[in-house]
Amino acid sequence: MGVMFRGPVLEGERVRLEPLAHRHTAGLAAAAEEDRSSYGFTWVPTADGAAAYVDTQLARAAAGVVVPYAQVERASGRVVGSTSYWDPRPWPSGDGLCAVEVGSTWLAASAQGTGVNTEAKYLLFRHAFETWGVARVDLKTDARNARSRAAIEAVGARFEGVLRNWSRSWVPGEDGLLRDSAVFSIVAEEWPRCREALERRLARIAAG
């Protein structure tokens, strides 16, 4: 599983997803120190914590449990955030991936609402379904995070419910507490329709 769970560079018109490396640290630090008002529910490093953030994600990658990416804006070449595949689940036969989660996503304030997130999700979904051959892609967010839930639904994922006390809370002042997680998914049978919708949406963004 560890050998299989590696991702290549994924490149679109607006964003290039590069496997996370130490060379991205300074760019992530700068991106994270823009307006942080949208990060109340999300694990986003401070400038001082960017190196530790990269180290943590690379250690998880070495363990075969996450494929972390830097999100690079193609027009400027600057790092504008991070995203990941994680929680790989094999088919019952053990041969290949049955399901994977897309998460740990954040963007600099200046990259939000530009189409970068939409295209990044499109690239990640397409690779998961069409190269890895997964049956399902999961997405989760803090159940209180209305903005994130709306963004997930906007890329075509279906809401499945809320898992109570599911995972660590990233809300300031909630250290050591658990959050309720809203769960969304796209399954393989839905991917062709979802892909067409995302491509239409990206075309509208490109047209201005």
PDB file of N, CA and C in Angstrom, residues 10-81:
ATOM      1  N   LEU A  10       0.056  16.925 -10.499  1.00  0.00           N
ATOM      2  CA  LEU A  10      -1.238  17.038 -11.172  1.00  0.00           C
ATOM      3  C   LEU A  10      -1.389  18.486 -11.620  1.00  0.00           C
ATOM      4  N   GLU A  11      -1.518  18.702 -12.923  1.00  0.00           N
ATOM      5  CA  GLU A  11      -1.465  20.055 -13.456  1.00  0.00           C
ATOM      6  C   GLU A  11      -2.717  20.421 -14.221  1.00  0.00           C
ATOM      7  N   GLY A  12      -3.269  21.589 -13.885  1.00  0.00           N
ATOM      8  CA  GLY A  12      -4.413  22.125 -14.588  1.00  0.00           C
ATOM      9  C   GLY A  12      -4.078  23.455 -15.223  1.00  0.00           C
ATOM     10  N   GLU A  13      -5.109  24.227 -15.527  1.00  0.00           N
ATOM     11  CA  GLU A  13      -4.905  25.540 -16.134  1.00  0.00           C
ATOM     12  C   GLU A  13      -4.526  26.593 -15.104  1.00  0.00           C
ATOM     13  N   ARG A  14      -5.079  26.479 -13.900  1.00  0.00           N
ATOM     14  CA  ARG A  14      -4.863  27.478 -12.863  1.00  0.00           C
ATOM     15  C   ARG A  14      -3.912  27.022 -11.767  1.00  0.00           C
ATOM     16  N   VAL A  15      -3.911  25.746 -11.488  1.00  0.00           N
ATOM     17  CA  VAL A  15      -3.151  25.247 -10.345  1.00  0.00           C
ATOM     18  C   VAL A  15      -2.343  24.022 -10.732  1.00  0.00           C
ATOM     19  N   ARG A  16      -1.179  23.917 -10.136  1.00  0.00           N
ATOM     20  CA  ARG A  16      -0.352  22.723 -10.252  1.00  0.00           C
ATOM     21  C   ARG A  16      -0.186  22.149  -8.850  1.00  0.00           C
ATOM     22  N   LEU A  17      -0.571  20.903  -8.698  1.00  0.00           N
ATOM     23  CA  LEU A  17      -0.419  20.228  -7.408  1.00  0.00           C
ATOM     24  C   LEU A  17       0.907  19.485  -7.429  1.00  0.00           C
ATOM     25  N   GLU A  18       1.841  19.953  -6.590  1.00  0.00           N
ATOM     26  CA  GLU A  18       3.169  19.360  -6.520  1.00  0.00           C
ATOM     27  C   GLU A  18       3.299  18.568  -5.230  1.00  0.00           C
ATOM     28  N   PRO A  19       3.814  17.325  -5.290  1.00  0.00           N
ATOM     29  CA  PRO A  19       4.045  16.583  -4.050  1.00  0.00           C
ATOM     30  C   PRO A  19       4.819  17.456  -3.060  1.00  0.00           C
ATOM     31  N   LEU A  20       4.298  17.555  -1.852  1.00  0.00           N
ATOM     32  CA  LEU A  20       4.854  18.464  -0.850  1.00  0.00           C
ATOM     33  C   LEU A  20       6.314  18.139  -0.567  1.00  0.00           C
ATOM     34  N   ALA A  21       7.124  19.179  -0.453  1.00  0.00           N
ATOM     35  CA  ALA A  21       8.552  19.032  -0.172  1.00  0.00           C
ATOM     36  C   ALA A  21       9.003  20.212   0.684  1.00  0.00           C
ATOM     37  N   HIS A  22      10.202  20.084   1.258  1.00  0.00           N
ATOM     38  CA  HIS A  22      10.708  21.161   2.108  1.00  0.00           C
ATOM     39  C   HIS A  22      10.854  22.475   1.344  1.00  0.00           C
ATOM     40  N   ARG A  23      11.052  22.409   0.042  1.00  0.00           N
ATOM     41  CA  ARG A  23      11.221  23.633  -0.739  1.00  0.00           C
ATOM     42  C   ARG A  23       9.947  24.475  -0.779  1.00  0.00           C
ATOM     43  N   HIS A  24       8.817  23.895  -0.381  1.00  0.00           N
ATOM     44  CA  HIS A  24       7.562  24.637  -0.366  1.00  0.00           C
ATOM     45  C   HIS A  24       7.342  25.392   0.952  1.00  0.00           C
ATOM     46  N   THR A  25       8.222  25.215   1.931  1.00  0.00           N
ATOM     47  CA  THR A  25       7.974  25.751   3.274  1.00  0.00           C
ATOM     48  C   THR A  25       7.793  27.258   3.282  1.00  0.00           C
ATOM     49  N   ALA A  26       8.697  27.983   2.650  1.00  0.00           N
ATOM     50  CA  ALA A  26       8.605  29.449   2.671  1.00  0.00           C
ATOM     51  C   ALA A  26       7.330  29.926   1.991  1.00  0.00           C
ATOM     52  N   GLY A  27       6.963  29.292   0.889  1.00  0.00           N
ATOM     53  CA  GLY A  27       5.745  29.685   0.199  1.00  0.00           C
ATOM     54  C   GLY A  27       4.502  29.418   1.024  1.00  0.00           C
ATOM     55  N   LEU A  28       4.476  28.292   1.720  1.00  0.00           N
ATOM     56  CA  LEU A  28       3.343  27.996   2.594  1.00  0.00           C
ATOM     57  C   LEU A  28       3.263  28.996   3.739  1.00  0.00           C
ATOM     58  N   ALA A  29       4.420  29.365   4.288  1.00  0.00           N
ATOM     59  CA  ALA A  29       4.436  30.338   5.385  1.00  0.00           C
ATOM     60  C   ALA A  29       3.849  31.666   4.936  1.00  0.00           C
ATOM     61  N   ALA A  30       4.230  32.111   3.741  1.00  0.00           N
ATOM     62  CA  ALA A  30       3.699  33.377   3.229  1.00  0.00           C
ATOM     63  C   ALA A  30       2.201  33.276   2.953  1.00  0.00           C
ATOM     64  N   ALA A  31       1.772  32.157   2.368  1.00  0.00           N
ATOM     65  CA  ALA A  31       0.350  31.984   2.057  1.00  0.00           C
ATOM     66  C   ALA A  31      -0.501  31.965   3.315  1.00  0.00           C
ATOM     67  N   ALA A  32       0.008  31.306   4.348  1.00  0.00           N
ATOM     68  CA  ALA A  32      -0.759  31.153   5.585  1.00  0.00           C
ATOM     69  C   ALA A  32      -0.878  32.449   6.360  1.00  0.00           C
ATOM     70  N   GLU A  33       0.001  33.411   6.101  1.00  0.00           N
ATOM     71  CA  GLU A  33      -0.010  34.654   6.861  1.00  0.00           C
ATOM     72  C   GLU A  33      -0.797  35.767   6.179  1.00  0.00           C
ATOM     73  N   GLU A  34      -1.513  35.447   5.100  1.00  0.00           N
ATOM     74  CA  GLU A  34      -2.482  36.409   4.580  1.00  0.00           C
ATOM     75  C   GLU A  34      -3.658  36.458   5.565  1.00  0.00           C
ATOM     76  N   ASP A  35      -4.757  36.996   5.176  1.00  0.00           N
ATOM     77  CA  ASP A  35      -5.931  37.057   6.047  1.00  0.00           C
ATOM     78  C   ASP A  35      -6.299  35.652   6.524  1.00  0.00           C
ATOM     79  N   ARG A  36      -6.271  35.422   7.834  1.00  0.00           N
ATOM     80  CA  ARG A  36      -6.520  34.095   8.395  1.00  0.00           C
ATOM     81  C   ARG A  36      -7.949  33.930   8.914  1.00  0.00           C
ATOM     82  N   SER A  37      -8.823  34.845   8.586  1.00  0.00           N
ATOM     83  CA  SER A  37     -10.158  34.823   9.183  1.00  0.00           C
ATOM     84  C   SER A  37     -10.995  33.629   8.763  1.00  0.00           C
ATOM     85  N   SER A  38     -10.628  32.950   7.661  1.00  0.00           N
ATOM     86  CA  SER A  38     -11.423  31.799   7.207  1.00  0.00           C
ATOM     87  C   SER A  38     -10.889  30.468   7.749  1.00  0.00           C
ATOM     88  N   TYR A  39      -9.896  30.507   8.627  1.00  0.00           N
ATOM     89  CA  TYR A  39      -9.235  29.278   9.079  1.00  0.00           C
ATOM     90  C   TYR A  39      -9.712  28.787  10.442  1.00  0.00           C
ATOM     91  N   GLY A  40     -10.871  29.219  10.887  1.00  0.00           N
ATOM     92  CA  GLY A  40     -11.296  28.883  12.238  1.00  0.00           C
ATOM     93  C   GLY A  40     -11.509  27.414  12.504  1.00  0.00           C
ATOM     94  N   PHE A  41     -11.770  26.612  11.458  1.00  0.00           N
ATOM     95  CA  PHE A  41     -12.055  25.194  11.645  1.00  0.00           C
ATOM     96  C   PHE A  41     -10.985  24.293  11.031  1.00  0.00           C
ATOM     97  N   THR A  42      -9.888  24.875  10.534  1.00  0.00           N
ATOM     98  CA  THR A  42      -8.968  24.149   9.661  1.00  0.00           C
ATOM     99  C   THR A  42      -7.555  24.159  10.211  1.00  0.00           C
ATOM    100  N   TRP A  43      -6.816  23.060   9.998  1.00  0.00           N
ATOM    101  CA  TRP A  43      -5.416  22.984  10.398  1.00  0.00           C
ATOM    102  C   TRP A  43      -4.564  23.735   9.382  1.00  0.00           C
ATOM    103  N   VAL A  44      -4.188  24.957   9.709  1.00  0.00           N
ATOM    104  CA  VAL A  44      -3.351  25.795   8.845  1.00  0.00           C
ATOM    105  C   VAL A  44      -2.179  26.287   9.678  1.00  0.00           C
ATOM    106  N   PRO A  45      -0.948  26.076   9.232  1.00  0.00           N
ATOM    107  CA  PRO A  45       0.192  26.504  10.042  1.00  0.00           C
ATOM    108  C   PRO A  45       0.307  28.017  10.084  1.00  0.00           C
ATOM    109  N   THR A  46       0.944  28.529  11.126  1.00  0.00           N
ATOM    110  CA  THR A  46       1.407  29.906  11.115  1.00  0.00           C
ATOM    111  C   THR A  46       2.724  29.943  10.362  1.00  0.00           C
ATOM    112  N   ALA A  47       3.239  31.135  10.094  1.00  0.00           N
ATOM    113  CA  ALA A  47       4.530  31.237   9.415  1.00  0.00           C
ATOM    114  C   ALA A  47       5.610  30.509  10.208  1.00  0.00           C
ATOM    115  N   ASP A  48       5.608  30.672  11.528  1.00  0.00           N
ATOM    116  CA  ASP A  48       6.619  30.036  12.362  1.00  0.00           C
ATOM    117  C   ASP A  48       6.454  28.518  12.408  1.00  0.00           C
ATOM    118  N   GLY A  49       5.242  28.035  12.140  1.00  0.00           N
ATOM    119  CA  GLY A  49       4.980  26.606  12.220  1.00  0.00           C
ATOM    120  C   GLY A  49       5.002  25.884  10.893  1.00  0.00           C
ATOM    121  N   ALA A  50       5.342  26.606   9.816  1.00  0.00           N
ATOM    122  CA  ALA A  50       5.278  25.995   8.489  1.00  0.00           C
ATOM    123  C   ALA A  50       6.262  24.843   8.333  1.00  0.00           C
ATOM    124  N   ALA A  51       7.469  24.988   8.863  1.00  0.00           N
ATOM    125  CA  ALA A  51       8.464  23.915   8.745  1.00  0.00           C
ATOM    126  C   ALA A  51       7.998  22.656   9.465  1.00  0.00           C
ATOM    127  N   ALA A  52       7.432  22.818  10.655  1.00  0.00           N
ATOM    128  CA  ALA A  52       6.935  21.657  11.404  1.00  0.00           C
ATOM    129  C   ALA A  52       5.747  21.031  10.689  1.00  0.00           C
ATOM    130  N   TYR A  53       4.918  21.863  10.081  1.00  0.00           N
ATOM    131  CA  TYR A  53       3.773  21.370   9.311  1.00  0.00           C
ATOM    132  C   TYR A  53       4.251  20.477   8.171  1.00  0.00           C
ATOM    133  N   VAL A  54       5.241  20.939   7.419  1.00  0.00           N
ATOM    134  CA  VAL A  54       5.773  20.150   6.314  1.00  0.00           C
ATOM    135  C   VAL A  54       6.394  18.862   6.836  1.00  0.00           C
ATOM    136  N   ASP A  55       7.159  18.949   7.914  1.00  0.00           N
ATOM    137  CA  ASP A  55       7.774  17.747   8.490  1.00  0.00           C
ATOM    138  C   ASP A  55       6.720  16.716   8.886  1.00  0.00           C
ATOM    139  N   THR A  56       5.631  17.185   9.494  1.00  0.00           N
ATOM    140  CA  THR A  56       4.568  16.278   9.928  1.00  0.00           C
ATOM    141  C   THR A  56       3.924  15.587   8.727  1.00  0.00           C
ATOM    142  N   GLN A  57       3.625  16.355   7.689  1.00  0.00           N
ATOM    143  CA  GLN A  57       2.990  15.772   6.511  1.00  0.00           C
ATOM    144  C   GLN A  57       3.932  14.811   5.781  1.00  0.00           C
ATOM    145  N   LEU A  58       5.211  15.126   5.740  1.00  0.00           N
ATOM    146  CA  LEU A  58       6.154  14.224   5.085  1.00  0.00           C
ATOM    147  C   LEU A  58       6.341  12.940   5.886  1.00  0.00           C
ATOM    148  N   ALA A  59       6.276  13.019   7.202  1.00  0.00           N
ATOM    149  CA  ALA A  59       6.359  11.810   8.022  1.00  0.00           C
ATOM    150  C   ALA A  59       5.146  10.923   7.783  1.00  0.00           C
ATOM    151  N   ARG A  60       3.988  11.521   7.643  1.00  0.00           N
ATOM    152  CA  ARG A  60       2.781  10.757   7.336  1.00  0.00           C
ATOM    153  C   ARG A  60       2.879  10.132   5.948  1.00  0.00           C
ATOM    154  N   ALA A  61       3.449  10.891   5.015  1.00  0.00           N
ATOM    155  CA  ALA A  61       3.629  10.348   3.668  1.00  0.00           C
ATOM    156  C   ALA A  61       4.560   9.142   3.688  1.00  0.00           C
ATOM    157  N   ALA A  62       5.633   9.220   4.463  1.00  0.00           N
ATOM    158  CA  ALA A  62       6.581   8.111   4.559  1.00  0.00           C
ATOM    159  C   ALA A  62       5.929   6.871   5.161  1.00  0.00           C
ATOM    160  N   ALA A  63       4.931   7.086   6.014  1.00  0.00           N
ATOM    161  CA  ALA A  63       4.200   5.971   6.619  1.00  0.00           C
ATOM    162  C   ALA A  63       3.124   5.413   5.695  1.00  0.00           C
ATOM    163  N   GLY A  64       2.907   6.056   4.549  1.00  0.00           N
ATOM    164  CA  GLY A  64       1.939   5.555   3.576  1.00  0.00           C
ATOM    165  C   GLY A  64       0.503   5.871   3.888  1.00  0.00           C
ATOM    166  N   VAL A  65       0.259   6.903   4.723  1.00  0.00           N
ATOM    167  CA  VAL A  65      -1.116   7.203   5.099  1.00  0.00           C
ATOM    168  C   VAL A  65      -1.630   8.504   4.503  1.00  0.00           C
ATOM    169  N   VAL A  66      -0.754   9.278   3.846  1.00  0.00           N
ATOM    170  CA  VAL A  66      -1.173  10.549   3.268  1.00  0.00           C
ATOM    171  C   VAL A  66      -0.310  10.844   2.044  1.00  0.00           C
ATOM    172  N   VAL A  67      -0.910  11.511   1.069  1.00  0.00           N
ATOM    173  CA  VAL A  67      -0.172  12.056  -0.075  1.00  0.00           C
ATOM    174  C   VAL A  67      -0.398  13.562  -0.043  1.00  0.00           C
ATOM    175  N   PRO A  68       0.533  14.317   0.541  1.00  0.00           N
ATOM    176  CA  PRO A  68       0.340  15.760   0.669  1.00  0.00           C
ATOM    177  C   PRO A  68       0.840  16.510  -0.556  1.00  0.00           C
ATOM    178  N   TYR A  69       0.122  17.570  -0.908  1.00  0.00           N
ATOM    179  CA  TYR A  69       0.475  18.401  -2.049  1.00  0.00           C
ATOM    180  C   TYR A  69       0.595  19.864  -1.638  1.00  0.00           C
ATOM    181  N   ALA A  70       1.496  20.580  -2.301  1.00  0.00           N
ATOM    182  CA  ALA A  70       1.470  22.038  -2.306  1.00  0.00           C
ATOM    183  C   ALA A  70       0.641  22.479  -3.498  1.00  0.00           C
ATOM    184  N   GLN A  71      -0.213  23.462  -3.286  1.00  0.00           N
ATOM    185  CA  GLN A  71      -0.998  24.030  -4.372  1.00  0.00           C
ATOM    186  C   GLN A  71      -0.242  25.251  -4.907  1.00  0.00           C
ATOM    187  N   VAL A  72       0.135  25.192  -6.162  1.00  0.00           N
ATOM    188  CA  VAL A  72       0.937  26.247  -6.772  1.00  0.00           C
ATOM    189  C   VAL A  72       0.117  26.935  -7.857  1.00  0.00           C
ATOM    190  N   GLU A  73      -0.053  28.236  -7.726  1.00  0.00           N
ATOM    191  CA  GLU A  73      -0.776  29.010  -8.723  1.00  0.00           C
ATOM    192  C   GLU A  73       0.075  29.112  -9.981  1.00  0.00           C
ATOM    193  N   ARG A  74      -0.449  28.614 -11.090  1.00  0.00           N
ATOM    194  CA  ARG A  74       0.380  28.554 -12.301  1.00  0.00           C
ATOM    195  C   ARG A  74       0.742  29.938 -12.829  1.00  0.00           C
ATOM    196  N   ALA A  75      -0.173  30.881 -12.772  1.00  0.00           N
ATOM    197  CA  ALA A  75       0.084  32.190 -13.361  1.00  0.00           C
ATOM    198  C   ALA A  75       1.249  32.907 -12.691  1.00  0.00           C
ATOM    199  N   SER A  76       1.358  32.766 -11.370  1.00  0.00           N
ATOM    200  CA  SER A  76       2.396  33.479 -10.622  1.00  0.00           C
ATOM    201  C   SER A  76       3.546  32.592 -10.177  1.00  0.00           C
ATOM    202  N   GLY A  77       3.303  31.269 -10.126  1.00  0.00           N
ATOM    203  CA  GLY A  77       4.316  30.353  -9.626  1.00  0.00           C
ATOM    204  C   GLY A  77       4.418  30.310  -8.116  1.00  0.00           C
ATOM    205  N   ARG A  78       3.515  31.011  -7.415  1.00  0.00           N
ATOM    206  CA  ARG A  78       3.613  31.044  -5.956  1.00  0.00           C
ATOM    207  C   ARG A  78       2.788  29.922  -5.318  1.00  0.00           C
ATOM    208  N   VAL A  79       3.262  29.467  -4.177  1.00  0.00           N
ATOM    209  CA  VAL A  79       2.527  28.486  -3.389  1.00  0.00           C
ATOM    210  C   VAL A  79       1.346  29.187  -2.735  1.00  0.00           C
ATOM    211  N   VAL A  80       0.150  28.628  -2.903  1.00  0.00           N
ATOM    212  CA  VAL A  80      -1.040  29.281  -2.365  1.00  0.00           C
ATOM    213  C   VAL A  80      -1.790  28.401  -1.365  1.00  0.00           C
ATOM    214  N   GLY A  81      -1.250  27.236  -1.022  1.00  0.00           N
ATOM    215  CA  GLY A  81      -1.927  26.402  -0.041  1.00  0.00           C
ATOM    216  C   GLY A  81      -1.490  24.959  -0.132  1.00  0.00           C
TER     217      GLY A  81
END
